[in-house]
Structure formats: structure tokens, C-alpha cells
Amino acid sequence: MNTEFQLFPDAASTTARPVDQLYLSLVAFSAAMSIFVAALVIYLAIKYRRNNDVDRTQRPTHASTEITWMLLSLPVLVFIFIWGAKVCFFLLRSPDGAMPITVVPKQWMWKFQHANGRREIDTLHIPVGQPVRLTMVSQDVIHSFFVPAFRIKRDVLPGRYTDVWFEATEPGQYRLYCAEYCGTNHSRMVGKIVAMTPGDFAAWLSGASGDDEPPQVAGEKLFEQLQCASCHRAGGDAPARGPSLEQIYQRPQPLASGETVVADDAYLRESILRPAAKVVAGYQPIMPTYEGQISEEGVIQLLAYIKSLGSVEPAPPAAAGTPTGEATVPQGAGRLEDQR
Amino acid sequence: MSAAPEPSPAASPAEPVHVSRNYLNASYTVRSWLLTVDHKRIAILYLLGVTLFFFLGGAAAVLFRLELMTPQADLVESETYNKLFTLHGIIMIFFFLVPAIPAVLGNFLVPIMIGARDLAFPKLNLMSWYLFMIGGVFTLWVTVAGGVDTGWTFYTPYSSTYSNTYVMATAVGIFITGFSSILTGLNFVVTVHKMRAPGMTWFRLPLFIWSHYATSLIMILGTPVLAITILLVALERGLGIGIFDPKLGGDPILFQHLFWFYSHPAVYIMVLPAMGVQSELVAAFSKNRVFGYRFVAYASIAIAVLGFLVWGHHMFVSGQSLFAGMVFSILSFLIAIPSAIKVFNWTATLHRGTVAFDTPLLYAIGFIGLFTIGGLTGLFLATMAVDVHVHDTYFVVAHFHYIMVGGTVMAYLGGIHYWWPKITGRLYPEGWARFSAVLVFVGFNLTFFPQFLLGYLGMPRRYHVYDAGFQVLNVMSSAGASILGVAYLFPMCYLLWSLKYGRSAPANPWGAVGLEWTTPSPPPTYNFVETPIVTWEAYEYPGSNPAEVAD
């Protein structure tokens, strides 16, 4: 937890090792280059100092010397780039079946919610040996989720979902920092990650209090409370005023404009907050905006409910390992992010 | 050949001319300074301005380095701390690093080096100083009135909606100062194109001119984008027009794209002129032509062009797509090549030269060392997988201080020492100057090297309070900063001392070539008694290496 003097950070995730290998290789390369340049400068400066009697006959410089340097440096740079890109793909693309957790920070605290509804502030409990994916959106300004021991960082934006994943390897407590400057108490917007053995974690998770409803349950209540069903009702004979939300998640939607959009998290979110932006073909732009009327947590709950109505994606294998079931897994948030 | 340089073709013709009237003693009235259109006097005005801002920005750094001696808050409140690092960043970048070399050394030297009487638009030049100072007054007013706490990066929506500090006044200050930068760039480009002396062909230009030409292009093309960005922030903050804040329908990432589209090239506005100074210093103190002259010249242009294509490497963790990140990553690697060419060429210039260890060379050698480390750590940041971890940590802080302070400030001080006899007509005490140069190098490394370690350990930047485990390295950094602070005060003292007590400088105290050394020290108002006719190559020292051959 960074209370003792260290020269190298703890490594406690599956991503730490490849990042460290890359980093240390770069350190070795840079040290070698720096020493080479420094030694050369010192050697030449001393050898050709003003009063030293040495041969100073000049020979013409050839353009090929310069071009050789350039051509030699190119493969080195390309090698580092490819290595870095490889690690990066591993680092940024979350594996399927990762345990979903939502993160909604605001000035200056971290709020977490597990899939079974259990909430936490500034402390996040996770199991080791299990990939975890955080879906994050900020309530106010930009924050950044940074856990040095896991070598991961991702900005948390207002108005847009970002995600980050990690798999802890060692039980223990690790520092969480906000890395993007967010105002007066930015440096106090710290928390901790408590990595536990899967058994301990399951026990901890079941200790949810009665108020902690799973997001899709809370979302269903919100759905009723906001009377969404009066337009988006399922089934029925009379034509509905809004598209049915049954199995809408991840389904391509033809728009009034003639385009097609996949009903992912970003689209569903936009359609709740700014419904007129992309209206589904065959419907009138009559839905009122909910901008400013639903908190970010409320939107996440509504999305969880909509997802629980089914998706067109093949269901992940029987929710094994996740205590929540497939329906609430915010599938694809990360990958769709990548396609922008 | 003998060690003592023979008079070069460049140095001989105008040497004996003695002019008692020079630009400094031409007139003594305040009016003659404030309404001057002489590029050399305007350079002096800029020198006063940037020096004031340098010590102001430095004072802010002293305060927060003191605060960071302990993990908890003790000297100042978080609000004050945030204002201190913001002030430090804004002043050092917009009011010191961007104008320092172009507006002081560039203003003084560009016309003289190309054999012209003045810049193309002398009145525009004076206007640019006034714009700079008006922008500066806004910033000073903000400082006194209560400060601004957004960081120099002004990220939205914090700056446009949430901050309760003087964002607007600061924005106006930077907006106005930006135009001084644009006017200086415009002036340099036109001057270099149209006012070169007879015979001064493009490839006879000193590399100082090439790098200022490249810098000017960035100033003209990049700075308007900054002005637009600031204007948009002001529109959102003042009128509530939704551009960046999602609550108003805006996109916060758009701000980052616009901001870095200027601010990354701005890094090269700060460092390219330093590279130009560096080329002059290395050539003059090894009495040798800069190795691979044409490649160094082309590298400046390559950096200016590529510099516009790498802004996305500031946004690897901002929610930019993975593939956009990859493109920015590879482009950032490519920009390392022209920078590396320069480092190797400066080093190779020493080869078979006649090296004199005068103060400017000490700064130049320091520059090579620090710029190399700064450049190599840039590769870490261009590597996305590593950047994810070190982004927004002290690693980044250390990296850009190695470039900005280790590069630009070292070159600026080296240049000030090199051209001081020309600018003032006085020599400074060499012993003190060498001692200060070494002290700057030591203090700098002690300040900033520990910050690389802090960064990889995970200490985020802009943290007022921090975890106890980071204290040892922070104390080292603060100790280094105190040495660095003292080392910066020394030149201030002995250079001022030299104005009254320093020995008079001859026209060419270093035995250097270049048109500026053919005119008396200090130069007459119109620089040259007769317009020089250039018949020699750049850096044509006796026995220096011939121009490179194409093969």
C-alpha cells in the first residue's frame, strides 16, 4: 500500500509481468544508449581539446553515413513498437466472461457496484484468478482509474462509458489513485483494491445488505417508475409508440435516417438521454429527454434491465464462475469502444 | 595545424571597423526603448519580460517543492497547491519556454545572422512584445487576484464548468500572448525568405536560422488552433454553449484533440530553437562545421511536420480507440529519428575539432546528455503498453522536464552566455559561469531523475498529498530543486555584475565564424556598416570538414 520506501512497484496482476518486461528492456536499451552517447561525447571532447596535439585532418562527410544511422534505428523502433502493440492488445481488450463491476466516480470519491447489487465506496473487493471488467462513467469531470500494482489505467469520462479489465494474481491490498486532475481534492481521491481468494470473496459478496439490489432489478423498478412501458411495452396487439425492448441489446436497428446502428450500451444510453438523436425507422420522435433526470447509476440500472430482456448475441457459457448470470454482463462495451 | 584558429574568411572583413555608436547608446530615453523598432532593443525588452516570468514561475516551483517535502499537507492548502502548479505550468510554458529563445535570441540574431538590417516588419515586432506583455499582465493579475486551478492543460469539463477560479482571465491572457507568437513567426518566415544578404543561400544559413524557420512555421500554423480552443472554452464557460461538457451535449475528448493539436507541436516550438542554439554552440566551440549540416537542417523541417501528427499520444488512456492509439504510437516512434540524427551529428562535430571548454560548451554538453535521456524516455511514452501505466504520473513530469528544462533551458543559458558579449559588449567572469553550468547540471539531475522512479512506482502527478512510501524520492527531488534554484540565481547575479564591471568584449571573443561576429560588440543600430556579401559556407572554420558529398 505504498507506506514503505520502494524502488519498484508491487506486481499483482496478470498484466504486470509483460509490462514490466517491456519496461525493463526499454530501461536497459536507454541506459546503453545514454552511456554510449555520454562516453562518446566525453571521449571526443577530451581527445580533441584545444591544446592536445592530435591529427585533425578532416575527411568529407558522406550522406550515406547519415542514411545508415537512420536505417539502423528504424528496425529498433519498429521492434519496440510491435512488442508494445502486442502487450497493449492483451492489456486493453478484456477477455470474455470477465466479472462485471460498474464504477461511477465523482468529485472526490469512487463508487462501485457489484453485479449482485453490493455497493462500495473507495474500496473495491475482487477475487484473485478471475478477470474483472469495470464499466465506468463519471458523474461530473474526467477522472482516471489507476492501480499501479496492476499496471492499468483508464480515464473515466462524463457522458460516455469506458472500461478497463484486470486479473489480480496475489491476495492483498493495493492502492487505487485518481490519475486525471479533477479539482481541489484530486490527491485525496484515492482508494484501495482488496484482492481476496475466490472463497473469501464469495463469502464477502454474499454479505450484501437488503438495500443492495442487483442492477437489473433496480432497473426494472426504475423502468416502471418512469412509465417507460407505456410506449415500450412488450407484445400487445395495438402498435406501440416506441420499439419493443425485448432482445434489443446488440441487435442492429434501422434508423429513420436510413442508417443502421447496433443497439449497444452507447446507443441505448444516448436514446434514453437524447432520444431524438437516432430514432428507429417507423417511429415518431416523440420520446421526451431524460437528460439530467436520471443519475448515471440509474442509466446503468436501466441498461442492465434492458439487457436482462435478452440479447441477440450467443449467450456466454452458462454464467460459470460469475455469481450473477449472463444477463447483466455489460457485453461488448470495450470492444465497441475500440471500433470507433 | 596549429591549435590557435586563424582568422577565417568570415571574421576578417569587418573586424577592424570601429563604431562607437551602437544600438545601446544610440539613445537613452525611456521613450526610445518603449517605442523602439530595433530588433535588438526589442530582444532586450523580451529578455526583461521572460526573465521576470522565469523567476515568477520558479518561485511557484520552490513553494510546491517545499510542500512536497512531506506526504501530508503542511505548507499550503490543496486549493493553493493546485494553483501553484497551474501557475508554474502556465507561466513557464506560455511566458517563458515558448518565447525565450525565439523572442530573445532569435529576435536579436536572425537579422544579423542573415546579414539584414532588421526584421521584415519592425513595427509588428514591437507590437508582438506589447501583446506578450499584455497577456502577461492578465496572468500577473490572475496571480494576485486569486489564481487559477485547472492545470496548464485546462481539461474540460473541469475548466469550462466546474472550476471556480479565474479561468476566463487566464484564457484571455494566453489568447493574447498567442498572437505575439504568431507575429514573431510571421516576421521570421518573411525575413528569412526575403532579406538574406547577397550570397547567403539557403544552405549557407546557420542552423540556428533553419531551426527558427521551422519553429516559425509551427507558430503560424499551430497557435491559431490554441486560440480557437481557448475561445471555445470561453464560449462554454461564459455563455453556456455546449461544446465540451456532456451535460450541455458536448464532448470532453474533443477539447483534448484540439488542445494537443497545438500543444504537442508547441513542444517543438520550445525545443527546435534550442536545437538551433545547440548547433551554433557545438560548432563554435569545436571550431568545426556541424557534421551532416544538410541532414540537421532537414531534420528541423521533418520535426516540424511530424510534430503535427503525433498529438494522440497524449490520449492513449483517454478513451481513444486502440487502433487510433497504434497509429499515433508509430508516428511518435518515427519522430525520434530526426531528433536522434541531431544528437549524433552534434557528437560527431566534436570529432577532429578543436574543443574549447568554455561555459557555452559546458551547457551544450549538458544539453546532449539531458536531451538524450529526455528523448529516450519519450520512447517509453510512445509505447502504449508502458504509457498506460506511467501516463499522468511523475514519469511524464520527469520526461518533459528533461526536454524542456534539460533541453531548452540549458540551450537558452548556453546561448545567453555565448552571445552575451555580442548583446551587451561585456565579458562575464568565466570561473563563476563554469561553476554555475556544472551546478545547474547536478541540481537538475537530482531534481528530476528521482521523478522517473516515482512515476513507475505509481505516484500520480498534481498530487498535493501522497503516500508515505514516496517521501524519500520526493525529498531528493526537493533537495535537487534547491540546488537548481541557486544555480539559476548565479548567472542572474554575475551577468548583471558584468554590465558595469565586466571587461569590454571584442567583436569576436570566441574566434567564431558567422555574420554576427563580424560586426562590433554591441552592434550598431543597423547591424552592419555595409551589407555583407557572403562568399563562404556556414561554419567555414579553417580546416573544418567540407560539406557532405552526395553518394
PDB file of C-alpha atoms in Angstrom, chain B residues 128-372:
ATOM      1  CA  SER B 128       4.325  41.373 -30.618  1.00  0.00           C
ATOM      2  CA  TRP B 129       6.223  42.416 -27.475  1.00  0.00           C
ATOM      3  CA  TYR B 130       3.293  44.534 -26.333  1.00  0.00           C
ATOM      4  CA  LEU B 131       0.878  41.668 -26.932  1.00  0.00           C
ATOM      5  CA  PHE B 132       3.181  39.401 -24.936  1.00  0.00           C
ATOM      6  CA  MET B 133       3.264  41.861 -22.055  1.00  0.00           C
ATOM      7  CA  ILE B 134      -0.499  42.499 -22.118  1.00  0.00           C
ATOM      8  CA  GLY B 135      -1.069  38.738 -21.945  1.00  0.00           C
ATOM      9  CA  GLY B 136       1.482  38.622 -19.146  1.00  0.00           C
ATOM     10  CA  VAL B 137      -0.294  41.375 -17.215  1.00  0.00           C
ATOM     11  CA  PHE B 138      -3.503  39.318 -17.318  1.00  0.00           C
ATOM     12  CA  THR B 139      -1.607  36.379 -15.895  1.00  0.00           C
ATOM     13  CA  LEU B 140       0.003  38.518 -13.194  1.00  0.00           C
ATOM     14  CA  TRP B 141      -3.408  39.928 -12.352  1.00  0.00           C
ATOM     15  CA  VAL B 142      -4.828  36.404 -12.042  1.00  0.00           C
ATOM     16  CA  THR B 143      -1.933  35.502  -9.753  1.00  0.00           C
ATOM     17  CA  VAL B 144      -2.624  38.436  -7.468  1.00  0.00           C
ATOM     18  CA  ALA B 145      -6.413  38.197  -7.654  1.00  0.00           C
ATOM     19  CA  GLY B 146      -6.649  34.583  -6.544  1.00  0.00           C
ATOM     20  CA  GLY B 147      -5.191  32.242  -9.125  1.00  0.00           C
ATOM     21  CA  VAL B 148      -6.465  29.534 -11.403  1.00  0.00           C
ATOM     22  CA  ASP B 149      -6.508  25.801 -10.620  1.00  0.00           C
ATOM     23  CA  THR B 150      -7.142  23.929 -13.855  1.00  0.00           C
ATOM     24  CA  GLY B 151      -3.579  22.848 -14.593  1.00  0.00           C
ATOM     25  CA  TRP B 152      -1.945  24.336 -17.679  1.00  0.00           C
ATOM     26  CA  THR B 153      -3.847  21.760 -19.744  1.00  0.00           C
ATOM     27  CA  PHE B 154      -7.322  23.234 -18.987  1.00  0.00           C
ATOM     28  CA  TYR B 155      -9.067  19.874 -19.399  1.00  0.00           C
ATOM     29  CA  THR B 156     -12.804  20.171 -19.869  1.00  0.00           C
ATOM     30  CA  PRO B 157     -15.375  19.957 -18.402  1.00  0.00           C
ATOM     31  CA  TYR B 158     -13.411  20.869 -15.263  1.00  0.00           C
ATOM     32  CA  SER B 159     -12.149  24.146 -16.728  1.00  0.00           C
ATOM     33  CA  SER B 160     -15.299  25.044 -18.627  1.00  0.00           C
ATOM     34  CA  THR B 161     -17.901  24.221 -15.991  1.00  0.00           C
ATOM     35  CA  TYR B 162     -16.571  23.159 -12.605  1.00  0.00           C
ATOM     36  CA  SER B 163     -13.587  25.312 -11.629  1.00  0.00           C
ATOM     37  CA  ASN B 164     -14.413  28.386  -9.556  1.00  0.00           C
ATOM     38  CA  THR B 165     -11.150  30.171 -10.230  1.00  0.00           C
ATOM     39  CA  TYR B 166     -10.044  32.822 -12.715  1.00  0.00           C
ATOM     40  CA  VAL B 167     -10.179  30.649 -15.829  1.00  0.00           C
ATOM     41  CA  MET B 168     -11.501  33.361 -18.135  1.00  0.00           C
ATOM     42  CA  ALA B 169      -8.867  35.963 -17.302  1.00  0.00           C
ATOM     43  CA  THR B 170      -6.104  33.378 -17.730  1.00  0.00           C
ATOM     44  CA  ALA B 171      -7.593  32.265 -21.025  1.00  0.00           C
ATOM     45  CA  VAL B 172      -7.697  35.855 -22.268  1.00  0.00           C
ATOM     46  CA  GLY B 173      -4.034  36.273 -21.271  1.00  0.00           C
ATOM     47  CA  ILE B 174      -2.952  33.172 -23.170  1.00  0.00           C
ATOM     48  CA  PHE B 175      -5.161  34.070 -26.134  1.00  0.00           C
ATOM     49  CA  ILE B 176      -3.484  37.477 -26.463  1.00  0.00           C
ATOM     50  CA  THR B 177       0.024  36.123 -25.915  1.00  0.00           C
ATOM     51  CA  GLY B 178      -0.611  33.583 -28.662  1.00  0.00           C
ATOM     52  CA  PHE B 179      -0.805  36.406 -31.176  1.00  0.00           C
ATOM     53  CA  SER B 180       2.631  37.645 -30.173  1.00  0.00           C
ATOM     54  CA  SER B 181       3.891  34.182 -31.036  1.00  0.00           C
ATOM     55  CA  ILE B 182       2.110  34.232 -34.413  1.00  0.00           C
ATOM     56  CA  LEU B 183       3.520  37.671 -35.272  1.00  0.00           C
ATOM     57  CA  THR B 184       7.059  36.629 -34.353  1.00  0.00           C
ATOM     58  CA  GLY B 185       6.748  33.520 -36.522  1.00  0.00           C
ATOM     59  CA  LEU B 186       5.382  35.521 -39.436  1.00  0.00           C
ATOM     60  CA  ASN B 187       8.187  38.049 -39.128  1.00  0.00           C
ATOM     61  CA  PHE B 188      10.885  35.358 -39.112  1.00  0.00           C
ATOM     62  CA  VAL B 189       9.488  33.495 -42.116  1.00  0.00           C
ATOM     63  CA  VAL B 190       9.263  36.624 -44.251  1.00  0.00           C
ATOM     64  CA  THR B 191      12.668  37.846 -43.106  1.00  0.00           C
ATOM     65  CA  VAL B 192      14.409  34.576 -43.899  1.00  0.00           C
ATOM     66  CA  HIS B 193      12.764  34.392 -47.304  1.00  0.00           C
ATOM     67  CA  LYS B 194      13.236  37.970 -48.403  1.00  0.00           C
ATOM     68  CA  MET B 195      16.082  39.618 -46.540  1.00  0.00           C
ATOM     69  CA  ARG B 196      19.106  37.349 -46.762  1.00  0.00           C
ATOM     70  CA  ALA B 197      22.294  39.177 -47.735  1.00  0.00           C
ATOM     71  CA  PRO B 198      23.683  38.663 -51.249  1.00  0.00           C
ATOM     72  CA  GLY B 199      25.286  35.237 -51.456  1.00  0.00           C
ATOM     73  CA  MET B 200      23.533  33.949 -48.314  1.00  0.00           C
ATOM     74  CA  THR B 201      21.884  30.942 -49.933  1.00  0.00           C
ATOM     75  CA  TRP B 202      19.578  28.598 -48.011  1.00  0.00           C
ATOM     76  CA  PHE B 203      22.358  26.086 -47.428  1.00  0.00           C
ATOM     77  CA  ARG B 204      24.746  28.748 -46.202  1.00  0.00           C
ATOM     78  CA  LEU B 205      22.330  29.697 -43.422  1.00  0.00           C
ATOM     79  CA  PRO B 206      23.410  28.886 -39.892  1.00  0.00           C
ATOM     80  CA  LEU B 207      21.369  26.003 -38.441  1.00  0.00           C
ATOM     81  CA  PHE B 208      20.052  28.466 -35.863  1.00  0.00           C
ATOM     82  CA  ILE B 209      18.161  30.080 -38.740  1.00  0.00           C
ATOM     83  CA  TRP B 210      16.889  26.751 -40.079  1.00  0.00           C
ATOM     84  CA  SER B 211      15.512  25.767 -36.708  1.00  0.00           C
ATOM     85  CA  HIS B 212      13.912  29.179 -36.208  1.00  0.00           C
ATOM     86  CA  TYR B 213      12.374  28.913 -39.645  1.00  0.00           C
ATOM     87  CA  ALA B 214      10.892  25.517 -38.751  1.00  0.00           C
ATOM     88  CA  THR B 215       9.696  26.885 -35.400  1.00  0.00           C
ATOM     89  CA  SER B 216       8.053  29.832 -37.118  1.00  0.00           C
ATOM     90  CA  LEU B 217       6.052  27.520 -39.354  1.00  0.00           C
ATOM     91  CA  ILE B 218       4.675  25.734 -36.290  1.00  0.00           C
ATOM     92  CA  MET B 219       3.915  29.035 -34.581  1.00  0.00           C
ATOM     93  CA  ILE B 220       1.942  30.280 -37.566  1.00  0.00           C
ATOM     94  CA  LEU B 221       0.062  27.024 -38.175  1.00  0.00           C
ATOM     95  CA  GLY B 222      -0.391  25.767 -34.619  1.00  0.00           C
ATOM     96  CA  THR B 223      -1.052  28.791 -32.442  1.00  0.00           C
ATOM     97  CA  PRO B 224      -4.359  29.731 -34.123  1.00  0.00           C
ATOM     98  CA  VAL B 225      -5.690  26.321 -33.085  1.00  0.00           C
ATOM     99  CA  LEU B 226      -4.866  27.167 -29.474  1.00  0.00           C
ATOM    100  CA  ALA B 227      -6.679  30.478 -29.875  1.00  0.00           C
ATOM    101  CA  ILE B 228      -9.750  28.687 -31.264  1.00  0.00           C
ATOM    102  CA  THR B 229      -9.685  26.142 -28.442  1.00  0.00           C
ATOM    103  CA  ILE B 230      -9.466  28.831 -25.775  1.00  0.00           C
ATOM    104  CA  LEU B 231     -12.278  30.741 -27.442  1.00  0.00           C
ATOM    105  CA  LEU B 232     -14.476  27.621 -27.372  1.00  0.00           C
ATOM    106  CA  VAL B 233     -13.762  27.072 -23.666  1.00  0.00           C
ATOM    107  CA  ALA B 234     -14.681  30.712 -23.051  1.00  0.00           C
ATOM    108  CA  LEU B 235     -17.921  30.319 -25.033  1.00  0.00           C
ATOM    109  CA  GLU B 236     -18.919  27.315 -22.978  1.00  0.00           C
ATOM    110  CA  ARG B 237     -17.887  28.850 -19.673  1.00  0.00           C
ATOM    111  CA  GLY B 238     -19.275  32.315 -20.346  1.00  0.00           C
ATOM    112  CA  LEU B 239     -22.356  31.650 -22.432  1.00  0.00           C
ATOM    113  CA  GLY B 240     -23.157  28.028 -21.652  1.00  0.00           C
ATOM    114  CA  ILE B 241     -22.842  26.951 -25.293  1.00  0.00           C
ATOM    115  CA  GLY B 242     -22.354  23.199 -25.171  1.00  0.00           C
ATOM    116  CA  ILE B 243     -19.095  22.213 -26.844  1.00  0.00           C
ATOM    117  CA  PHE B 244     -17.092  20.143 -24.389  1.00  0.00           C
ATOM    118  CA  ASP B 245     -19.352  19.427 -21.396  1.00  0.00           C
ATOM    119  CA  PRO B 246     -21.524  16.327 -21.985  1.00  0.00           C
ATOM    120  CA  LYS B 247     -24.195  17.809 -19.731  1.00  0.00           C
ATOM    121  CA  LEU B 248     -24.590  20.502 -22.395  1.00  0.00           C
ATOM    122  CA  GLY B 249     -24.316  17.986 -25.216  1.00  0.00           C
ATOM    123  CA  GLY B 250     -20.585  18.454 -25.751  1.00  0.00           C
ATOM    124  CA  ASP B 251     -17.614  16.098 -25.937  1.00  0.00           C
ATOM    125  CA  PRO B 252     -14.740  16.474 -23.436  1.00  0.00           C
ATOM    126  CA  ILE B 253     -12.391  14.464 -25.662  1.00  0.00           C
ATOM    127  CA  LEU B 254     -12.828  16.999 -28.458  1.00  0.00           C
ATOM    128  CA  PHE B 255     -11.096  19.509 -26.219  1.00  0.00           C
ATOM    129  CA  GLN B 256      -8.152  17.174 -25.760  1.00  0.00           C
ATOM    130  CA  HIS B 257      -7.796  16.706 -29.503  1.00  0.00           C
ATOM    131  CA  LEU B 258      -7.836  20.448 -30.117  1.00  0.00           C
ATOM    132  CA  PHE B 259      -5.596  21.241 -27.175  1.00  0.00           C
ATOM    133  CA  TRP B 260      -2.901  18.710 -28.050  1.00  0.00           C
ATOM    134  CA  PHE B 261      -3.094  19.545 -31.730  1.00  0.00           C
ATOM    135  CA  TYR B 262      -1.443  22.799 -30.658  1.00  0.00           C
ATOM    136  CA  SER B 263       0.294  21.718 -27.505  1.00  0.00           C
ATOM    137  CA  HIS B 264       2.261  18.849 -28.887  1.00  0.00           C
ATOM    138  CA  PRO B 265       3.711  20.916 -31.751  1.00  0.00           C
ATOM    139  CA  ALA B 266       4.279  23.563 -29.052  1.00  0.00           C
ATOM    140  CA  VAL B 267       6.795  21.179 -27.521  1.00  0.00           C
ATOM    141  CA  TYR B 268       8.735  21.598 -30.745  1.00  0.00           C
ATOM    142  CA  ILE B 269       8.211  25.365 -30.652  1.00  0.00           C
ATOM    143  CA  MET B 270      10.082  25.145 -27.364  1.00  0.00           C
ATOM    144  CA  VAL B 271      12.764  22.673 -28.336  1.00  0.00           C
ATOM    145  CA  LEU B 272      13.575  23.381 -32.006  1.00  0.00           C
ATOM    146  CA  PRO B 273      15.097  26.812 -31.294  1.00  0.00           C
ATOM    147  CA  ALA B 274      17.102  25.137 -28.529  1.00  0.00           C
ATOM    148  CA  MET B 275      18.437  22.695 -31.111  1.00  0.00           C
ATOM    149  CA  GLY B 276      19.406  25.669 -33.254  1.00  0.00           C
ATOM    150  CA  VAL B 277      21.351  27.241 -30.400  1.00  0.00           C
ATOM    151  CA  GLN B 278      22.941  23.877 -29.706  1.00  0.00           C
ATOM    152  CA  SER B 279      24.221  23.604 -33.287  1.00  0.00           C
ATOM    153  CA  GLU B 280      25.828  27.058 -33.021  1.00  0.00           C
ATOM    154  CA  LEU B 281      27.464  26.245 -29.690  1.00  0.00           C
ATOM    155  CA  VAL B 282      28.864  22.898 -30.745  1.00  0.00           C
ATOM    156  CA  ALA B 283      30.258  24.331 -33.982  1.00  0.00           C
ATOM    157  CA  ALA B 284      31.793  27.401 -32.333  1.00  0.00           C
ATOM    158  CA  PHE B 285      33.489  25.518 -29.512  1.00  0.00           C
ATOM    159  CA  SER B 286      34.847  22.700 -31.592  1.00  0.00           C
ATOM    160  CA  LYS B 287      35.769  25.062 -34.453  1.00  0.00           C
ATOM    161  CA  ASN B 288      34.188  22.691 -36.878  1.00  0.00           C
ATOM    162  CA  ARG B 289      31.350  22.588 -39.343  1.00  0.00           C
ATOM    163  CA  VAL B 290      28.266  20.913 -37.893  1.00  0.00           C
ATOM    164  CA  PHE B 291      28.535  17.313 -39.024  1.00  0.00           C
ATOM    165  CA  GLY B 292      25.895  16.467 -41.630  1.00  0.00           C
ATOM    166  CA  TYR B 293      24.764  20.086 -41.954  1.00  0.00           C
ATOM    167  CA  ARG B 294      22.039  19.394 -44.502  1.00  0.00           C
ATOM    168  CA  PHE B 295      20.642  16.498 -42.516  1.00  0.00           C
ATOM    169  CA  VAL B 296      20.401  18.632 -39.400  1.00  0.00           C
ATOM    170  CA  ALA B 297      18.635  21.319 -41.437  1.00  0.00           C
ATOM    171  CA  TYR B 298      16.191  18.822 -42.960  1.00  0.00           C
ATOM    172  CA  ALA B 299      15.663  17.203 -39.560  1.00  0.00           C
ATOM    173  CA  SER B 300      14.317  20.521 -38.249  1.00  0.00           C
ATOM    174  CA  ILE B 301      11.731  20.626 -41.004  1.00  0.00           C
ATOM    175  CA  ALA B 302      10.908  16.932 -40.526  1.00  0.00           C
ATOM    176  CA  ILE B 303      10.316  17.518 -36.821  1.00  0.00           C
ATOM    177  CA  ALA B 304       8.068  20.494 -37.584  1.00  0.00           C
ATOM    178  CA  VAL B 305       5.949  18.419 -39.976  1.00  0.00           C
ATOM    179  CA  LEU B 306       5.821  15.171 -37.969  1.00  0.00           C
ATOM    180  CA  GLY B 307       5.155  17.167 -34.804  1.00  0.00           C
ATOM    181  CA  PHE B 308       1.665  17.885 -36.101  1.00  0.00           C
ATOM    182  CA  LEU B 309       0.832  14.186 -36.463  1.00  0.00           C
ATOM    183  CA  VAL B 310       1.504  12.781 -33.013  1.00  0.00           C
ATOM    184  CA  TRP B 311      -0.883  14.624 -30.685  1.00  0.00           C
ATOM    185  CA  GLY B 312      -2.900  11.490 -29.954  1.00  0.00           C
ATOM    186  CA  HIS B 313      -0.080  10.024 -27.850  1.00  0.00           C
ATOM    187  CA  HIS B 314      -1.296  12.260 -25.038  1.00  0.00           C
ATOM    188  CA  MET B 315      -4.617  10.423 -25.136  1.00  0.00           C
ATOM    189  CA  PHE B 316      -3.770   6.707 -25.018  1.00  0.00           C
ATOM    190  CA  VAL B 317      -5.905   6.196 -21.907  1.00  0.00           C
ATOM    191  CA  SER B 318      -8.493   8.880 -22.637  1.00  0.00           C
ATOM    192  CA  GLY B 319     -10.955   6.631 -24.393  1.00  0.00           C
ATOM    193  CA  GLN B 320      -9.338   6.994 -27.797  1.00  0.00           C
ATOM    194  CA  SER B 321      -9.694   3.784 -29.792  1.00  0.00           C
ATOM    195  CA  LEU B 322      -6.959   1.191 -29.624  1.00  0.00           C
ATOM    196  CA  PHE B 323      -6.255   1.476 -33.342  1.00  0.00           C
ATOM    197  CA  ALA B 324      -6.048   5.259 -33.370  1.00  0.00           C
ATOM    198  CA  GLY B 325      -3.630   4.841 -30.491  1.00  0.00           C
ATOM    199  CA  MET B 326      -1.492   2.441 -32.536  1.00  0.00           C
ATOM    200  CA  VAL B 327      -1.200   4.959 -35.384  1.00  0.00           C
ATOM    201  CA  PHE B 328      -0.180   7.745 -33.032  1.00  0.00           C
ATOM    202  CA  SER B 329       2.245   5.366 -31.353  1.00  0.00           C
ATOM    203  CA  ILE B 330       4.140   4.500 -34.539  1.00  0.00           C
ATOM    204  CA  LEU B 331       4.230   8.135 -35.664  1.00  0.00           C
ATOM    205  CA  SER B 332       5.669   9.069 -32.285  1.00  0.00           C
ATOM    206  CA  PHE B 333       8.418   6.500 -32.768  1.00  0.00           C
ATOM    207  CA  LEU B 334       9.209   7.978 -36.169  1.00  0.00           C
ATOM    208  CA  ILE B 335       9.752  11.466 -34.771  1.00  0.00           C
ATOM    209  CA  ALA B 336      12.566  10.019 -32.668  1.00  0.00           C
ATOM    210  CA  ILE B 337      14.631   9.593 -35.844  1.00  0.00           C
ATOM    211  CA  PRO B 338      15.232  13.267 -36.733  1.00  0.00           C
ATOM    212  CA  SER B 339      15.928  14.001 -33.055  1.00  0.00           C
ATOM    213  CA  ALA B 340      18.443  11.158 -32.885  1.00  0.00           C
ATOM    214  CA  ILE B 341      20.108  12.402 -36.103  1.00  0.00           C
ATOM    215  CA  LYS B 342      20.735  15.711 -34.407  1.00  0.00           C
ATOM    216  CA  VAL B 343      22.247  14.182 -31.284  1.00  0.00           C
ATOM    217  CA  PHE B 344      24.610  12.001 -33.326  1.00  0.00           C
ATOM    218  CA  ASN B 345      25.598  14.909 -35.539  1.00  0.00           C
ATOM    219  CA  TRP B 346      26.416  17.211 -32.627  1.00  0.00           C
ATOM    220  CA  THR B 347      28.513  14.460 -31.119  1.00  0.00           C
ATOM    221  CA  ALA B 348      30.261  13.785 -34.412  1.00  0.00           C
ATOM    222  CA  THR B 349      31.007  17.518 -34.801  1.00  0.00           C
ATOM    223  CA  LEU B 350      33.454  17.208 -31.897  1.00  0.00           C
ATOM    224  CA  HIS B 351      35.403  14.631 -33.912  1.00  0.00           C
ATOM    225  CA  ARG B 352      38.671  16.148 -35.181  1.00  0.00           C
ATOM    226  CA  GLY B 353      37.555  19.570 -33.960  1.00  0.00           C
ATOM    227  CA  THR B 354      39.395  21.961 -31.653  1.00  0.00           C
ATOM    228  CA  VAL B 355      37.377  21.775 -28.486  1.00  0.00           C
ATOM    229  CA  ALA B 356      37.403  24.692 -26.032  1.00  0.00           C
ATOM    230  CA  PHE B 357      35.739  24.059 -22.683  1.00  0.00           C
ATOM    231  CA  ASP B 358      34.197  27.495 -22.292  1.00  0.00           C
ATOM    232  CA  THR B 359      30.903  27.971 -20.468  1.00  0.00           C
ATOM    233  CA  PRO B 360      28.652  27.702 -23.550  1.00  0.00           C
ATOM    234  CA  LEU B 361      30.184  24.329 -24.430  1.00  0.00           C
ATOM    235  CA  LEU B 362      29.533  23.051 -20.909  1.00  0.00           C
ATOM    236  CA  TYR B 363      25.870  23.907 -21.386  1.00  0.00           C
ATOM    237  CA  ALA B 364      25.944  22.280 -24.826  1.00  0.00           C
ATOM    238  CA  ILE B 365      27.403  19.056 -23.449  1.00  0.00           C
ATOM    239  CA  GLY B 366      24.827  19.112 -20.665  1.00  0.00           C
ATOM    240  CA  PHE B 367      22.157  19.570 -23.303  1.00  0.00           C
ATOM    241  CA  ILE B 368      23.281  16.475 -25.221  1.00  0.00           C
ATOM    242  CA  GLY B 369      23.174  14.335 -22.076  1.00  0.00           C
ATOM    243  CA  LEU B 370      19.831  15.556 -20.775  1.00  0.00           C
ATOM    244  CA  PHE B 371      18.141  15.719 -24.160  1.00  0.00           C
ATOM    245  CA  THR B 372      19.252  12.139 -24.865  1.00  0.00           C
TER     246      THR B 372
END
